[in-house]
């Protein structure tokens, strides 16, 4: 079965400092992985995706994630946090043989001025 | 271009009632998926429709049903509402089912359903 575990329910960083949001995955095959962001009262927005090409994936707004098969991880990073990055972030894995996505429980990112 | 639009944005219903939620996909997108997001959790897959046919169903009871119309808009229906059905219901569209899985979906802002 496919699943993702987001290791932190809440992360707080100061503006201008690095961001690290952790995600481990479980999959019986080479997975397709995504990070989505959800701002208050807005729909989910795709940040980036990994589909078995380059292991370092660059997304929008300066975010990137590295696929590490040996660690079954797909952590999201950003060198310098901005106030507008405050939101809920979801790590997502594609379901096997099914037309669906499996979402993690989310990590709420707070950015302190 | 308009994004994925959902209506209504908020809704309050009483236990046992029926509710219909609506979704209009991005122009040109023929696939619509529905997700339920309970407070404090990630979204869970309910249904996917493509060309008016059901292409996938999540682990939800038969009280949940959906359909897609010739213009590719979609309705999600929930009968005999329970308190536990209170959630944000999200609609996502993509040109075809595989496109959303491979390249990401475009989500609407959702309908917040409260069952009292």
Tab-separated table of C-alpha atoms in Angstrom:
chain	number	residue	atom	x	y	z
A	1	UNK	CA	0.000	0.000	0.000
A	2	UNK	CA	1.073	3.551	-0.602
A	3	UNK	CA	1.258	6.075	2.218
A	4	UNK	CA	3.160	9.103	3.390
A	5	UNK	CA	4.057	10.229	6.901
A	6	UNK	CA	4.705	13.851	7.651
A	7	UNK	CA	6.950	13.889	10.664
A	8	UNK	CA	6.014	17.311	12.013
A	9	UNK	CA	2.506	18.623	12.450
A	10	UNK	CA	3.782	22.160	13.020
A	11	UNK	CA	7.020	23.909	12.058
A	12	UNK	CA	7.891	27.445	13.084
A	13	UNK	CA	10.759	29.416	11.496
A	14	UNK	CA	11.910	32.997	11.471
A	15	UNK	CA	11.639	34.998	8.281
A	16	UNK	CA	14.799	34.625	6.223
A	17	UNK	CA	15.847	31.308	7.771
A	18	UNK	CA	15.743	27.905	6.038
A	19	UNK	CA	12.638	25.754	5.901
A	20	UNK	CA	12.634	21.962	6.245
A	21	UNK	CA	9.384	19.994	6.107
A	22	UNK	CA	9.892	16.263	6.483
A	23	UNK	CA	8.067	13.467	4.678
A	24	UNK	CA	8.669	9.728	4.575
A	25	UNK	CA	6.891	7.507	2.103
A	26	UNK	CA	5.932	3.867	1.907
A	27	UNK	CA	5.465	2.298	-1.490
A	28	UNK	CA	5.841	-1.115	-3.049
A	29	UNK	CA	7.080	0.408	-6.288
A	30	UNK	CA	8.802	3.530	-7.549
A	31	UNK	CA	6.417	6.222	-6.379
A	32	UNK	CA	5.146	9.452	-7.820
A	33	UNK	CA	5.394	12.042	-5.049
A	34	UNK	CA	4.084	15.566	-4.730
A	35	UNK	CA	4.047	18.501	-2.376
A	36	UNK	CA	0.921	20.639	-2.269
A	37	UNK	CA	0.381	23.865	-0.313
A	38	UNK	CA	-2.912	25.095	1.110
A	39	UNK	CA	-3.282	28.728	2.097
A	40	UNK	CA	-6.254	29.671	4.300
A	41	UNK	CA	-9.517	29.752	2.367
A	42	UNK	CA	-7.767	28.792	-0.851
A	43	UNK	CA	-7.522	25.631	-2.863
A	44	UNK	CA	-4.562	23.281	-2.836
A	45	UNK	CA	-1.726	24.344	-5.090
A	46	UNK	CA	0.915	22.049	-6.545
A	47	UNK	CA	4.419	23.033	-5.392
A	48	UNK	CA	6.425	20.316	-7.086
A	49	UNK	CA	6.363	16.711	-8.224
A	50	UNK	CA	8.726	13.744	-8.484
A	51	UNK	CA	8.050	11.192	-11.195
A	52	UNK	CA	11.291	9.138	-11.352
A	53	UNK	CA	13.348	11.666	-13.275
A	54	UNK	CA	15.897	13.814	-11.403
A	55	UNK	CA	16.009	13.115	-7.674
A	56	UNK	CA	16.290	16.827	-6.839
A	57	UNK	CA	13.078	18.500	-7.852
A	58	UNK	CA	12.635	22.257	-8.065
A	59	UNK	CA	9.212	23.770	-7.608
A	60	UNK	CA	7.543	27.112	-7.438
A	61	UNK	CA	8.350	29.951	-5.019
A	62	UNK	CA	11.895	28.713	-4.385
A	63	UNK	CA	10.918	25.342	-2.897
A	64	UNK	CA	12.691	22.126	-3.733
A	65	UNK	CA	12.595	18.511	-2.592
A	66	UNK	CA	15.013	15.616	-2.798
A	67	UNK	CA	13.899	12.035	-3.378
A	68	UNK	CA	16.051	9.648	-1.338
A	69	UNK	CA	15.176	6.037	-1.999
A	70	UNK	CA	17.572	4.676	0.622
A	71	UNK	CA	15.854	6.761	3.293
A	72	UNK	CA	12.346	6.591	1.761
A	73	UNK	CA	12.178	10.337	2.213
A	74	UNK	CA	10.983	13.295	0.188
A	75	UNK	CA	11.703	16.335	2.359
A	76	UNK	CA	10.689	19.837	1.251
A	77	UNK	CA	13.180	22.689	1.682
A	78	UNK	CA	13.544	26.382	1.008
A	79	UNK	CA	16.700	28.392	1.698
A	80	UNK	CA	14.955	31.466	3.068
A	81	UNK	CA	11.433	31.652	4.465
A	82	UNK	CA	9.103	34.469	3.507
A	83	UNK	CA	6.026	35.592	5.388
A	84	UNK	CA	3.876	34.500	2.452
A	85	UNK	CA	5.075	30.898	2.919
A	86	UNK	CA	2.934	30.516	6.042
A	87	UNK	CA	0.434	27.795	5.101
A	88	UNK	CA	-0.378	24.091	5.411
A	89	UNK	CA	1.849	21.773	3.387
A	90	UNK	CA	0.896	18.268	2.286
A	91	UNK	CA	3.138	15.473	1.111
A	92	UNK	CA	1.268	13.284	-1.369
A	93	UNK	CA	1.839	9.911	-3.058
A	94	UNK	CA	0.063	8.529	-6.087
A	95	UNK	CA	-2.054	5.453	-5.504
A	96	UNK	CA	-1.104	2.221	-7.243
A	97	UNK	CA	-3.445	1.287	-10.059
A	98	UNK	CA	-5.981	3.784	-8.869
A	99	UNK	CA	-6.977	7.246	-9.929
A	100	UNK	CA	-6.262	8.851	-6.626
A	101	UNK	CA	-3.731	10.537	-4.418
A	102	UNK	CA	-2.901	9.734	-0.802
A	103	UNK	CA	-2.276	12.819	1.311
A	104	UNK	CA	-0.264	13.075	4.488
A	105	UNK	CA	-1.758	14.714	7.555
A	106	UNK	CA	-0.119	18.036	6.777
A	107	UNK	CA	2.500	20.317	8.317
A	108	UNK	CA	1.499	23.807	9.332
A	109	UNK	CA	4.323	26.260	8.655
A	110	UNK	CA	4.439	29.428	10.729
A	111	UNK	CA	6.846	32.196	9.735
A	112	UNK	CA	7.825	34.593	12.495
A	113	UNK	CA	8.665	38.178	11.492
B	1	UNK	CA	-9.315	31.900	-17.345
B	2	UNK	CA	-11.497	30.812	-14.456
B	3	UNK	CA	-10.082	28.162	-12.184
B	4	UNK	CA	-12.011	25.301	-10.648
B	5	UNK	CA	-15.165	26.768	-9.152
B	6	UNK	CA	-17.201	25.185	-6.391
B	7	UNK	CA	-20.565	26.102	-4.944
B	8	UNK	CA	-21.719	26.854	-2.400
B	9	UNK	CA	-18.687	27.980	-0.406
B	10	UNK	CA	-20.321	27.251	2.935
B	11	UNK	CA	-23.289	25.127	3.923
B	12	UNK	CA	-24.976	24.137	7.167
B	13	UNK	CA	-27.209	21.060	7.224
B	14	UNK	CA	-28.989	19.017	9.853
B	15	UNK	CA	-28.311	15.350	10.531
B	16	UNK	CA	-30.303	13.107	8.221
B	17	UNK	CA	-30.634	15.689	5.469
B	18	UNK	CA	-29.325	15.452	1.932
B	19	UNK	CA	-26.750	17.776	0.348
B	20	UNK	CA	-25.577	18.489	-3.204
B	21	UNK	CA	-22.240	20.127	-3.908
B	22	UNK	CA	-21.276	21.434	-7.315
B	23	UNK	CA	-18.040	21.781	-9.228
B	24	UNK	CA	-17.104	23.341	-12.564
B	25	UNK	CA	-13.694	22.284	-13.886
B	26	UNK	CA	-11.239	24.426	-15.768
B	27	UNK	CA	-12.292	24.886	-19.375
B	28	UNK	CA	-10.961	21.962	-21.407
B	29	UNK	CA	-10.566	19.677	-18.399
B	30	UNK	CA	-12.670	16.550	-18.720
B	31	UNK	CA	-11.742	14.799	-15.470
B	32	UNK	CA	-13.106	15.761	-12.062
B	33	UNK	CA	-12.168	14.290	-8.697
B	34	UNK	CA	-13.725	14.816	-5.278
B	35	UNK	CA	-11.870	14.827	-1.969
B	36	UNK	CA	-13.040	15.149	1.645
B	37	UNK	CA	-10.835	17.034	4.083
B	38	UNK	CA	-11.798	16.661	7.724
B	39	UNK	CA	-10.417	19.354	10.013
B	40	UNK	CA	-6.824	18.649	10.930
B	41	UNK	CA	-6.345	15.921	8.331
B	42	UNK	CA	-5.247	15.611	4.742
B	43	UNK	CA	-7.774	15.257	1.928
B	44	UNK	CA	-9.183	11.783	1.223
B	45	UNK	CA	-10.205	10.609	-2.230
B	46	UNK	CA	-13.920	10.072	-2.775
B	47	UNK	CA	-14.558	9.812	-6.533
B	48	UNK	CA	-13.098	10.467	-9.940
B	49	UNK	CA	-15.163	10.988	-13.082
B	50	UNK	CA	-14.065	11.216	-16.677
B	51	UNK	CA	-16.303	11.644	-19.694
B	52	UNK	CA	-19.332	11.139	-17.420
B	53	UNK	CA	-18.129	7.744	-16.202
B	54	UNK	CA	-16.859	6.839	-12.741
B	55	UNK	CA	-13.162	6.014	-12.979
B	56	UNK	CA	-12.355	5.536	-9.329
B	57	UNK	CA	-13.969	5.376	-5.920
B	58	UNK	CA	-12.472	5.737	-2.471
B	59	UNK	CA	-13.491	4.024	0.738
B	60	UNK	CA	-16.707	5.907	1.385
B	61	UNK	CA	-20.210	4.552	2.115
B	62	UNK	CA	-22.950	4.354	-0.469
B	63	UNK	CA	-24.492	7.499	1.008
B	64	UNK	CA	-21.950	9.301	-1.148
B	65	UNK	CA	-22.624	9.485	-4.867
B	66	UNK	CA	-21.610	11.702	-7.748
B	67	UNK	CA	-22.204	12.323	-11.387
B	68	UNK	CA	-20.691	14.284	-14.239
B	69	UNK	CA	-22.613	16.201	-16.839
B	70	UNK	CA	-21.984	16.620	-20.602
B	71	UNK	CA	-20.309	19.985	-19.926
B	72	UNK	CA	-17.916	18.131	-17.532
B	73	UNK	CA	-19.249	19.834	-14.418
B	74	UNK	CA	-19.948	17.520	-11.524
B	75	UNK	CA	-22.154	17.085	-8.483
B	76	UNK	CA	-21.371	15.299	-5.243
B	77	UNK	CA	-24.397	14.073	-3.315
B	78	UNK	CA	-24.447	12.928	0.276
B	79	UNK	CA	-27.577	11.352	1.779
B	80	UNK	CA	-28.545	10.839	5.422
B	81	UNK	CA	-25.925	13.269	6.684
B	82	UNK	CA	-23.971	12.405	9.807
B	83	UNK	CA	-22.052	14.732	12.094
B	84	UNK	CA	-18.883	13.080	10.836
B	85	UNK	CA	-19.590	14.303	7.315
B	86	UNK	CA	-18.660	17.801	8.415
B	87	UNK	CA	-15.634	18.660	6.323
B	88	UNK	CA	-14.181	20.710	3.494
B	89	UNK	CA	-15.103	19.073	0.197
B	90	UNK	CA	-12.603	19.732	-2.552
B	91	UNK	CA	-12.997	19.339	-6.269
B	92	UNK	CA	-9.990	18.848	-8.540
B	93	UNK	CA	-9.804	18.856	-12.308
B	94	UNK	CA	-7.350	17.751	-14.962
B	95	UNK	CA	-7.503	17.285	-18.722
B	96	UNK	CA	-7.578	13.487	-18.324
B	97	UNK	CA	-7.359	11.241	-15.247
B	98	UNK	CA	-3.705	10.374	-15.737
B	99	UNK	CA	-2.695	14.003	-16.156
B	100	UNK	CA	-3.672	14.837	-12.606
B	101	UNK	CA	-1.835	11.847	-11.201
B	102	UNK	CA	1.316	12.488	-13.193
B	103	UNK	CA	1.483	16.252	-13.268
B	104	UNK	CA	-0.777	17.500	-10.491
B	105	UNK	CA	-4.374	18.549	-10.180
B	106	UNK	CA	-5.941	21.996	-10.083
B	107	UNK	CA	-8.067	22.233	-6.956
B	108	UNK	CA	-10.988	24.483	-6.170
B	109	UNK	CA	-11.293	26.370	-2.879
B	110	UNK	CA	-13.817	23.870	-1.597
B	111	UNK	CA	-17.222	23.767	0.039
B	112	UNK	CA	-17.214	23.833	3.842
B	113	UNK	CA	-20.061	21.587	5.018
B	114	UNK	CA	-21.158	21.715	8.634
B	115	UNK	CA	-23.633	19.116	9.872
B	116	UNK	CA	-25.425	19.980	13.106
